[in-house]
XYZ file of C-alpha atoms in Angstrom:
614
model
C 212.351 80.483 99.504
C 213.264 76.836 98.251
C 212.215 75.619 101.866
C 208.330 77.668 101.499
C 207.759 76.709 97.814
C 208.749 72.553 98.720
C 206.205 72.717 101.625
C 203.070 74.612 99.556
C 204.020 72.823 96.438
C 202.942 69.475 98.022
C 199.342 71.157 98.910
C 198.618 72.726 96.039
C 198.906 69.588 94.056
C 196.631 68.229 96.816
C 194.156 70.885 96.155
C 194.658 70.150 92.165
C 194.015 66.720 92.566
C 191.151 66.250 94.707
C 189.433 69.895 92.757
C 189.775 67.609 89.161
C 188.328 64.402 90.975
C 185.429 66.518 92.584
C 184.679 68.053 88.839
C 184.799 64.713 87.597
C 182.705 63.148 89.778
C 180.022 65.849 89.050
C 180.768 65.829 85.010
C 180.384 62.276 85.503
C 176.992 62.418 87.681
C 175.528 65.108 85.026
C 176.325 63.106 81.710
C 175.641 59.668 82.646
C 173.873 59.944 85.653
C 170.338 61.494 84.546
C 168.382 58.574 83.667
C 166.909 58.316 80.302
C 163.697 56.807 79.162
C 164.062 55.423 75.384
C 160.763 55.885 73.119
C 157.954 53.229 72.844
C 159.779 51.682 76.306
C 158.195 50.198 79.106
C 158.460 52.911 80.994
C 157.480 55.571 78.538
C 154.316 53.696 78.255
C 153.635 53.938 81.851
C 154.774 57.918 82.018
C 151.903 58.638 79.146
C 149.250 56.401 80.608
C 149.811 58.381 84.027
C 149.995 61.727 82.208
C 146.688 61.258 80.345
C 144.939 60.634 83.223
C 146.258 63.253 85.233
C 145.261 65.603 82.125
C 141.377 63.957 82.954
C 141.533 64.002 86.785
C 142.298 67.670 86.657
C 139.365 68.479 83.629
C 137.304 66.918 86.889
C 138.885 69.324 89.218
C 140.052 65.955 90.762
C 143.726 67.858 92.062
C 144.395 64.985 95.040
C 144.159 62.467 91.931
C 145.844 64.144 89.430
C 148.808 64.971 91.626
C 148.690 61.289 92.143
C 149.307 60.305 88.840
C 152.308 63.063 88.229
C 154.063 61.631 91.054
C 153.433 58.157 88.885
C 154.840 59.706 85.749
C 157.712 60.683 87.454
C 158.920 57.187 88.794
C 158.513 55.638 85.509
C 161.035 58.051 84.216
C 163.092 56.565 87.609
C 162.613 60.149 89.420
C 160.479 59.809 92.460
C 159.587 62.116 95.035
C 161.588 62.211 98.051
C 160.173 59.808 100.924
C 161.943 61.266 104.045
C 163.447 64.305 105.127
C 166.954 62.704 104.414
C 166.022 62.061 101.056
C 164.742 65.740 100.795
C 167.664 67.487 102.055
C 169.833 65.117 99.422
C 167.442 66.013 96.342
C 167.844 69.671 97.578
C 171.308 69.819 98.006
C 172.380 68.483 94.930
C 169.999 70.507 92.776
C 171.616 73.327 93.591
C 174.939 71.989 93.360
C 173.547 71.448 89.912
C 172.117 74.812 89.220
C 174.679 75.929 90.037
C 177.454 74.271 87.951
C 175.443 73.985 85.011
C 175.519 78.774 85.708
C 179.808 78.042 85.216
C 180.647 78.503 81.855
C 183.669 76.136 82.022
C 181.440 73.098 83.530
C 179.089 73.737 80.569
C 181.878 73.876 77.909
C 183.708 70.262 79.674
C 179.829 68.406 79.460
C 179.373 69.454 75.975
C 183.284 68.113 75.306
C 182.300 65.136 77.298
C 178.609 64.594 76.051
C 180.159 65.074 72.127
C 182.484 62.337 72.999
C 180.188 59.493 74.572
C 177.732 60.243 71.623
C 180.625 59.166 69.070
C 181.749 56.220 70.816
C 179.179 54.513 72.976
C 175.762 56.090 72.770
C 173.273 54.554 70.150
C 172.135 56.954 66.867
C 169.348 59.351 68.176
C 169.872 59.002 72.007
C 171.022 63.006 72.751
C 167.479 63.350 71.450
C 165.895 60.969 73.595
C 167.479 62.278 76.588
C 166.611 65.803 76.116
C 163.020 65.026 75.531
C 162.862 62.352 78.468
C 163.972 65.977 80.186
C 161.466 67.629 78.360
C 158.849 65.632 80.452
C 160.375 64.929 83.474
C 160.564 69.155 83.776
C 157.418 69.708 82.924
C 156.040 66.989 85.289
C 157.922 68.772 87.898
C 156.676 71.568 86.782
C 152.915 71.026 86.884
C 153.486 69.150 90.306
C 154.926 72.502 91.841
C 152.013 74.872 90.328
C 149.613 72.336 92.154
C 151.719 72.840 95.177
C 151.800 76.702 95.296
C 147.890 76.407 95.261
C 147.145 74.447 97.663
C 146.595 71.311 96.181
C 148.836 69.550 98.167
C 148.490 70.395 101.764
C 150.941 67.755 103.061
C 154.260 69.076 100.796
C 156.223 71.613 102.424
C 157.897 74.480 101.323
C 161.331 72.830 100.735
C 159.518 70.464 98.915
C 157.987 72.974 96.262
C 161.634 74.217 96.483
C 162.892 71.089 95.058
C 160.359 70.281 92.825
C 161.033 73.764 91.449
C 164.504 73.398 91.526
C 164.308 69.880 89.720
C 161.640 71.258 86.626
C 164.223 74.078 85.945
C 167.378 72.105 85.686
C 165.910 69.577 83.456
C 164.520 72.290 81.505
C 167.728 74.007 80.769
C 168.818 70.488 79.970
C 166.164 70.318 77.176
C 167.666 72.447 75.904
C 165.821 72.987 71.740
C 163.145 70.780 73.194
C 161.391 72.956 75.378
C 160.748 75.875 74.161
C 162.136 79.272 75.206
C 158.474 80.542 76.447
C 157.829 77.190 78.100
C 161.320 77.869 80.345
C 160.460 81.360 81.075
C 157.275 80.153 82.718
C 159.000 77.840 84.429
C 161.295 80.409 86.080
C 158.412 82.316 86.806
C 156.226 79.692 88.269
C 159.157 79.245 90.755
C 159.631 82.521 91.465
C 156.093 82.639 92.263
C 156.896 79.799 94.404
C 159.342 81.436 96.221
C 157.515 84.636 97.370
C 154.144 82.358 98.468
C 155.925 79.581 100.016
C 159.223 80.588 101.259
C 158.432 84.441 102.208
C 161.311 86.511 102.575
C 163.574 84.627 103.850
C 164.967 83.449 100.145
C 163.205 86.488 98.640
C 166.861 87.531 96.393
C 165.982 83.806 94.804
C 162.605 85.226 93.643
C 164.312 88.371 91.564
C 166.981 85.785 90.432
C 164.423 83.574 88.634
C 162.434 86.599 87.692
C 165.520 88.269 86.014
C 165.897 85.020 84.492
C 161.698 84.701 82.996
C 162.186 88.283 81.491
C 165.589 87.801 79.881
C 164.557 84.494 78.192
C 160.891 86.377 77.009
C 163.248 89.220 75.776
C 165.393 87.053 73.779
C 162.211 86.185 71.227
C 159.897 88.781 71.065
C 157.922 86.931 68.567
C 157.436 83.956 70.305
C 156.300 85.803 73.892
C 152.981 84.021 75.029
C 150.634 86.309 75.643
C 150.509 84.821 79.284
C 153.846 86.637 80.214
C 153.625 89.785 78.284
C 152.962 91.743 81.201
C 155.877 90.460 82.710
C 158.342 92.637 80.304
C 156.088 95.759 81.367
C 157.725 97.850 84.394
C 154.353 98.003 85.803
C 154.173 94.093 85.670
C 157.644 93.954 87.183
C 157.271 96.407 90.044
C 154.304 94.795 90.460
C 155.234 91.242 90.792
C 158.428 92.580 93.299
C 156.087 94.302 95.926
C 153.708 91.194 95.909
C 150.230 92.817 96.457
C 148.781 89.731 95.432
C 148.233 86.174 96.392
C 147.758 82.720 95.384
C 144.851 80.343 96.694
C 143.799 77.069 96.459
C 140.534 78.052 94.726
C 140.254 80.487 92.104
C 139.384 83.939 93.253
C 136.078 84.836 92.026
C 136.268 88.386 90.885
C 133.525 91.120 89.552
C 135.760 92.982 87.374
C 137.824 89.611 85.917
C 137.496 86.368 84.250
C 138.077 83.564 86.561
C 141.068 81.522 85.709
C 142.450 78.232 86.045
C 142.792 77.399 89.861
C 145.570 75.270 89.259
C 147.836 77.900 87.902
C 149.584 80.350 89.830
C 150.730 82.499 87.398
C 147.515 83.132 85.835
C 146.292 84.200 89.387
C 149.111 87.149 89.600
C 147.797 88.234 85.917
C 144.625 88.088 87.126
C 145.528 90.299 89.959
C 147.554 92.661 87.686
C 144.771 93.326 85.821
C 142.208 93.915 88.266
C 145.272 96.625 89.647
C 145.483 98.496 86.132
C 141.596 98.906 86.360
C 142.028 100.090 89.992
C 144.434 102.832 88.594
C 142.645 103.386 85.831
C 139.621 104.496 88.235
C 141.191 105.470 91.074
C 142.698 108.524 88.405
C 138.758 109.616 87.799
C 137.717 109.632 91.423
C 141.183 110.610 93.179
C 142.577 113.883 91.530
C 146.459 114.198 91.742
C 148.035 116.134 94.314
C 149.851 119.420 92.466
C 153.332 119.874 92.521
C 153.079 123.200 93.876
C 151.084 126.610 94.623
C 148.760 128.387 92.234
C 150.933 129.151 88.780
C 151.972 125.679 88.993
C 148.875 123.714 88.307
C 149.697 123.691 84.431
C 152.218 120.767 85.513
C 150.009 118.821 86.501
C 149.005 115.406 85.205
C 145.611 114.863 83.619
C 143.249 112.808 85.448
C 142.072 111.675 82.262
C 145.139 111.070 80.508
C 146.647 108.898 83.118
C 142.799 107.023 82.980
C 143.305 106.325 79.548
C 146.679 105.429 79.430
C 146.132 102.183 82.190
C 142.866 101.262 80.283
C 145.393 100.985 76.777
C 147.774 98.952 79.095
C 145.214 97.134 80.323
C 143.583 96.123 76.784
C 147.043 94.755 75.802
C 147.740 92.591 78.612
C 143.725 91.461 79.727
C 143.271 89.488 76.981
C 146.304 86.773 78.430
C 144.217 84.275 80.251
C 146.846 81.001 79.570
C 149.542 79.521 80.067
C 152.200 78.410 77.143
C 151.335 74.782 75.927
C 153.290 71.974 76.363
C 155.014 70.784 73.860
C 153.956 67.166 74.472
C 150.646 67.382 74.210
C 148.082 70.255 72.591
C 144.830 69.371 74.535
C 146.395 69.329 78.195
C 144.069 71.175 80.473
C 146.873 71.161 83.018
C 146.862 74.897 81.487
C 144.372 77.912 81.843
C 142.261 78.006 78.639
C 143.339 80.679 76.354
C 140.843 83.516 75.246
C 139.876 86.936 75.738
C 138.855 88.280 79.107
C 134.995 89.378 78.072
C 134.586 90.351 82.146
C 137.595 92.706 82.371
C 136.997 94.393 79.023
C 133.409 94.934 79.450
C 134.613 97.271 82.862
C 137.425 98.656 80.642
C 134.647 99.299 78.056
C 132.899 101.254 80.683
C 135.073 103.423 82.138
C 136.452 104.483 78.678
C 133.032 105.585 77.742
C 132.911 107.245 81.018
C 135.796 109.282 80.131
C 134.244 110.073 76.599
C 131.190 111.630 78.678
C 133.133 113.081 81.263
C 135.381 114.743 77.743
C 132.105 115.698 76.104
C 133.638 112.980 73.275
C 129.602 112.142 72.077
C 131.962 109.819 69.191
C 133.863 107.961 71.694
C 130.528 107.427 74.017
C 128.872 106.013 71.154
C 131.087 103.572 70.424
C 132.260 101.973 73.232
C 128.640 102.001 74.328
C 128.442 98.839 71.361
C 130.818 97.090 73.875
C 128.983 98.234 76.857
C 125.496 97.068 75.966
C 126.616 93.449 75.174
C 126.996 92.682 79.287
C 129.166 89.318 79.693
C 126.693 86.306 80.345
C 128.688 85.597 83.343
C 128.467 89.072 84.433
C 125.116 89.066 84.110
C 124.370 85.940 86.065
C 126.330 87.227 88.870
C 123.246 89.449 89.804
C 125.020 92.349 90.787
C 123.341 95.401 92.245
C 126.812 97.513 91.468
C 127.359 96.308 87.482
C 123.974 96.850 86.740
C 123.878 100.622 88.319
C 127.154 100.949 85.846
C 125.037 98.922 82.601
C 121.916 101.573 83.440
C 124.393 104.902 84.276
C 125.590 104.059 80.594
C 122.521 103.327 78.779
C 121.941 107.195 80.605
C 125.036 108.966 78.889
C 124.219 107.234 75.464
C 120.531 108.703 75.977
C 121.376 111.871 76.942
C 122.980 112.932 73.591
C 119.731 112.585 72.242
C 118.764 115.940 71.214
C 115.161 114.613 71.326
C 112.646 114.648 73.920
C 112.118 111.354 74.249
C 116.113 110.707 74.427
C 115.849 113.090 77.428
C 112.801 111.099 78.834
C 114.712 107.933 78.137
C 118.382 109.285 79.987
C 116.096 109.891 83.030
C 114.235 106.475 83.395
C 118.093 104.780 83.156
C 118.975 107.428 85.860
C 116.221 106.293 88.372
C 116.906 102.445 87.446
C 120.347 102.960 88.000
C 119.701 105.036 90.855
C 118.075 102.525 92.539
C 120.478 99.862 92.050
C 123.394 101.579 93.535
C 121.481 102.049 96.420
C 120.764 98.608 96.782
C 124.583 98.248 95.908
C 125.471 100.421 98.624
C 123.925 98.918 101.034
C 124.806 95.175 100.608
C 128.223 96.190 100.804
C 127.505 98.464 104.126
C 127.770 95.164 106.260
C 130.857 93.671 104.666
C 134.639 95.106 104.132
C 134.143 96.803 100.562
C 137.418 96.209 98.492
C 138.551 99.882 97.416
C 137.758 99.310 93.934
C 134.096 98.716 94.798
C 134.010 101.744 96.473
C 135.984 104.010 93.692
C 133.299 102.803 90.910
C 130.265 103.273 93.473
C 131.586 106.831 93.681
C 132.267 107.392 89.928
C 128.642 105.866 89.563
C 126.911 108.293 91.745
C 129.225 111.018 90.625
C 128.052 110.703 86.895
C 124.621 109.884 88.070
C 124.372 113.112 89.682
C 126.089 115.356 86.875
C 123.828 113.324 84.510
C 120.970 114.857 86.514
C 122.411 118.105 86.633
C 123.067 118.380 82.706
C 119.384 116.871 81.921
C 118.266 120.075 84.141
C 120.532 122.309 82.358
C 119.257 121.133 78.652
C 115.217 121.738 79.899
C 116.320 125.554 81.032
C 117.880 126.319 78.237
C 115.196 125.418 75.905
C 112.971 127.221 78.311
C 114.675 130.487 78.355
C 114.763 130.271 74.526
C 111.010 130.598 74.644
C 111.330 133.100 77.168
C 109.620 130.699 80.322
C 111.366 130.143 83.652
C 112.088 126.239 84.301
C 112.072 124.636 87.652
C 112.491 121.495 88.374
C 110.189 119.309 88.748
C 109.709 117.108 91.569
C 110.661 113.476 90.348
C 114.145 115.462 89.331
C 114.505 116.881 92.805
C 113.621 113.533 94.357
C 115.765 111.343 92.274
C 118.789 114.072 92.869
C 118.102 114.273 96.974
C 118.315 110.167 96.793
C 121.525 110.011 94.666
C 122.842 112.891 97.091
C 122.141 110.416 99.895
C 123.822 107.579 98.465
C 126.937 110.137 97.769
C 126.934 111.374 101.856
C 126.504 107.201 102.639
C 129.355 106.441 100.698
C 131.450 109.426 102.071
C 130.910 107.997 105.906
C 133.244 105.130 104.189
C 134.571 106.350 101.846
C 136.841 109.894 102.164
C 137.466 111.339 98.524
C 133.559 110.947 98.358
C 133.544 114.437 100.174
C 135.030 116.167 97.563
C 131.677 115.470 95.015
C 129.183 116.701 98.107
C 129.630 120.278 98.304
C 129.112 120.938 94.604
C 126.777 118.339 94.047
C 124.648 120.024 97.270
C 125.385 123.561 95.919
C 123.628 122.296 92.537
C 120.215 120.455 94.481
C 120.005 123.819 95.856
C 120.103 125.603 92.611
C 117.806 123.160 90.687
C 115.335 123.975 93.620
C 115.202 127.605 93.656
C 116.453 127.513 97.624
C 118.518 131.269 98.903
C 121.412 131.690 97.014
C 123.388 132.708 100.322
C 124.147 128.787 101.697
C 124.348 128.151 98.118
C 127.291 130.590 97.183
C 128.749 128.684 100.740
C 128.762 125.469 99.194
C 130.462 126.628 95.665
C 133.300 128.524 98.116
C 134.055 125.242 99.364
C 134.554 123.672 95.999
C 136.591 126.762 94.814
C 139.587 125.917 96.950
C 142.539 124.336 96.056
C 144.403 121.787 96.447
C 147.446 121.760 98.174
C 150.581 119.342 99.379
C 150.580 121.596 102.490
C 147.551 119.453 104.128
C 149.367 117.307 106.370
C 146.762 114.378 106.338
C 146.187 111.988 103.285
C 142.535 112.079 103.990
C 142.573 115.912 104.116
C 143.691 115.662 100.294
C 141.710 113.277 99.391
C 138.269 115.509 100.763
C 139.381 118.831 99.005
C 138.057 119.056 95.216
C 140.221 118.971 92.211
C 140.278 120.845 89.245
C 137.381 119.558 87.256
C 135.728 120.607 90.692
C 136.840 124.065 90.839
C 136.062 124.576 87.588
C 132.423 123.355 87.640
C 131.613 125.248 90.619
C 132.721 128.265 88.749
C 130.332 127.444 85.376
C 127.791 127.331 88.053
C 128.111 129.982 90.037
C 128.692 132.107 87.061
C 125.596 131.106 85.555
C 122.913 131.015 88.537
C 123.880 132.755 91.233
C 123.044 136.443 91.373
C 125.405 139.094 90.320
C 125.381 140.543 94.055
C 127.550 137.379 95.222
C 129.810 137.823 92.184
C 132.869 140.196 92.018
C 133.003 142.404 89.490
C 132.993 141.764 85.687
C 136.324 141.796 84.886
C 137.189 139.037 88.119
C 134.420 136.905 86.510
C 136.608 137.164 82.973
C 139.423 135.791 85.399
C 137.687 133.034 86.936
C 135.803 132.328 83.699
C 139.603 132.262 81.509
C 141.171 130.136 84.794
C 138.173 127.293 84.169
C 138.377 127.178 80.220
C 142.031 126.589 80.913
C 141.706 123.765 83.167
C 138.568 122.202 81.060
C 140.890 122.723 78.115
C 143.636 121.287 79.747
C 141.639 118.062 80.624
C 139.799 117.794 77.653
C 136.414 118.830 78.822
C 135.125 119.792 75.532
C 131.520 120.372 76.623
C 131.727 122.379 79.811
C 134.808 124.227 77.581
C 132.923 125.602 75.100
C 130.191 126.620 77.665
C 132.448 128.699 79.154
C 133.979 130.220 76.538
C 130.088 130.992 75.276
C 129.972 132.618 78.883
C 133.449 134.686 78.154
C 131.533 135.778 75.137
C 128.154 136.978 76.687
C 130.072 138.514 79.893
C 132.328 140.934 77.294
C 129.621 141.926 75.314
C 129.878 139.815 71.931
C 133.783 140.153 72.013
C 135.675 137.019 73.358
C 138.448 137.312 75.714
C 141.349 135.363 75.147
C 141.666 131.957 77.638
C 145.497 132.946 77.833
């Protein structure tokens, strides 16, 4: 034993010895190795003179000159660039030997202990302050340098360059310490995650959750002082959907229909701008695609509510669209290094929309009238984008807020925004015929033409009533069957594109038919097809998306019900079923209108005496 303890005792006092000169070095590189820039220096001078005209190269969109000028600022703080490859792979190295020291709780604890010491004996009164904030701005130097790198704006830096840069803004952000605040740092972490995922790919991909674990713990930590920039960060949505990266960053802004355009030069309002423009996609995509039930008939009561899931991204959405910026430096309040903060007038106008959509759809005539005070005040920058597809939505509104005129003129009115709108989808549809449609497009040309058409269906159903009260027999009159037949045609054009427009056609053909007096036979064909259900059992996703849903079935029963002749009905009491199975599922999603029509129905089929839904 004696013999095996004298020959490792030797080594480990090797080990000890070289471990405490290797920390010391390091302790000794942190603390007095950073250099420091002293106030009202020679160098300070130079770093502001730099950073203000960076700040005015980039208000002229002049990047190449701007990142210039940061690369200036940060060799009068005695922190330039690496020149070669060597130099790269150096820089690199030791910020992470950095990063990760500075992670070590006893490290941290011995340059505190060490820092506390040098301030009492050598440093001058107020340097600890002077050092953090000559960190303050070499990090946030880095920091704008690497957002201008993950967009493009310098071509010639590769990826292990933005690495570095990265790297360098967030150890001399942490080193800040109370002088950057905790939102600034958080956006720092995220801006390199972002960094990560569009420059490195997957090969460092863990890295990317590290430093996004590490933006959403430090906007946790103050909930108060969360800019609204990364609130939709701390949302699981905005997680999941940062992690699965359906969204990318370009050197020029991406000019959107259904968003504000932000800053170019910042990544991270790029991915917000993307999540946004993803919320409204759900949003819609729950109008137009129905969800798949759970199970067989009995089961549909589980079910989620197309509208409810609508309106529950739009209220997301209106909490996190209005984050167009980034959190302002410290250093300065008029940099335009950051995205200019303010609502997004674009993306709420859309939002605006398909709420008041939902409000028709519901039979809601409060909700319709007033979101339609945010609909009729179009964007100017909407506007002046001249498109065929937002003014066939402005028109299809202006419709729904005519038709619940109970005057004849509102009526009149409803059907001249019908044939504007009409005609602009059509001209929508077929710009966007010879190009690659984004799915959105497509789900809120459908939703358009869909509303267009039951708009159309319900202005026929309000003249036949008041005709039968006066004992006359309506029919349509030709400008109504026209404008239907060319709405119809825009429906079959977008279905060749476009598979969950086949689930509208059949009922929307069944109902031409009607509203033309044609033989009920082909017509009671058409309302069969809309009468089936929908099943997980169809082993194609496009099979699912072609069958109707419930608001489907449900209509196609109010209108067979009502027009078709009592020989292609079963008997009374399985019209009381079918008639009690649609007021439940128009109850269920809120459809107050076509509810209460078919309970009116319930009440005329039994005679005066209503029949319980249940």
């Amino acid at each position: 034993t004696g013999g095996w303890f004298g020959w490792m005792m030797p080594t480990l006092i090797l080990w000890l010895v070289n471990g405490v000169i290797v920390l010391s070095v390091f302790i000794k590189l942190l603390v007095h190795g950073e250099p420091v820039t002293r106030l009202h220096s020679r160098s300070s001078v130079t770093f502001w003179r730099h950073r203000k005209q960076a700040d005015l190269d980039l208000a002229k969109g002049d990047f190449a000159a701007a990142a210039s000028n940061l690369q200036l600022c940060l060799s009068a703080l005695g922190r330039a660039l690496p020149a070669s490859r060597l130099d790269l792979a150096c820089g690199l190295s030791w910020n992470v030997i950095r990063y990760s020291l500075q992670k070590l709780g006893l490290v941290r604890w011995l340059l505190k202990r060490t820092s506390r010491q040098r301030r009492t004996t050598e440093a001058p009164v107020g340097f600890e302050d002077e050092a953090k904030m000559s960190a303050r701005d070499a990090a946030l130097a880095y920091h704008k340098l690497h957002q201008l790198h993950i967009t493009g704006k310098l071509p010639s830096s590769s990826a292990y360059s933005g690495l570095h840069m990265a790297l360098c803004a967030v150890n001399l952000a942490e080193c800040a310490e109370e002088k950057i605040p905790a939102s600034t740092l958080a956006e720092i972490h995220l801006t390199a995650a972002v960094g990560l995922k569009t420059r490195c790919g997957g090969k460092l991909g863990f890295l990317a959750s590290y430093f996004l674990s590490q933006a959403q713990s430090l906007c946790s930590s103050e909930h108060s002082a969360i800019p609204d920039s990364l609130r939709w960060l701390c949302h699981p949505l905005g997680q999941k959907f940062f992690v699965e990266r359906s969204w990318t960053v370009k050197a020029a802004a991406k000019e959107s229909l259904y968003c504000a355009q932000r800053n170019s030069a910042d990544p991270i309002a790029q991915v917000h701008q993307a999540f946004c423009e993803n919320l409204l996609e759900k949003a819609v995509e729950s109008l137009v695609k129905p969800p798949v039930p759970k199970g067989i008939t009995g089961q549909d009561d589980e079910e989620p509510c197309e509208f409810a899931n609508a309106l529950e991204y739009l209220k997301l959405l209106g909490s996190f669209m209005d984050s167009l910026g980034s959190g302002t430096p410290p250093f300065t309040g008029n940099s335009v290094l950051k995205s200019a903060p303010g609502p997004d007038v674009v993306c709420r106008w859309w939002s605006s929309a398909i709420t008041m959509t939902i409000g028709w759809l519901r039979g809601d005539d409060a909700s319709v009238r007033s979101q339609f005070t945010n609909v009729e005040r179009i964007p100017k920058c909407l506007e002046m984008t001249e498109s065929a597809l937002v003014k066939a939505v402005f028109h299809v509104c202006k419709a729904m807020n005519a038709s619940l005129s109970s005057k004849a003129d509102g009526q009149q009115s409803s059907f001249g925004h019908c044939e504007r709108a009409s005609t602009h989808l059509w001209n929508s549809l077929n710009m966007s015929s010879g190009v690659s449609s984004t799915g959105l497009n497509n789900m809120i040309q459908l939703l358009a033409c869909d509303l267009l058409l039951s708009l159309r269906t319900t202005l026929w159903q309000k003249q036949m009533n008041t005709s039968q009260a006066v004992g006359e027999t309506y029919h349509a009159s030709a400008s109504e069957l026209t404008g239907f037949q060319r709405d119809l045609g825009s429906l079959r054009k977008l279905a060749h594109s476009f598979r969950p427009a086949y689930r509208k056609v059949f009922l929307h053909e069944a109902t031409v038919r009607l509203m033309a007096g044609a033989s009920p036979t082909r017509t009671h064909q058409l309302l069969e097809h809309s009468l089936r259900r929908r099943t997980p059992q169809s082993s194609k996703q496009g099979e699912l998306d072609a069958l109707p849903g419930q608001r489907e079935r449900a209509t196609a029963i109010l209108l067979a019900c009502r027009h078709l002749p009592l020989s292609f009905l079963s008997s009374p009491g399985q019209r009381a079923v079918l008639l009690a199975e649609a007021a439940r599922t128009l109850e269920k999603v809120g459809d107050k209108r076509s509810c209460n029509d078919c309970q009116q129905m319930i009440v005329k089929l039994s005679g005066g005496t209503a029949i319980a839904a249940s």
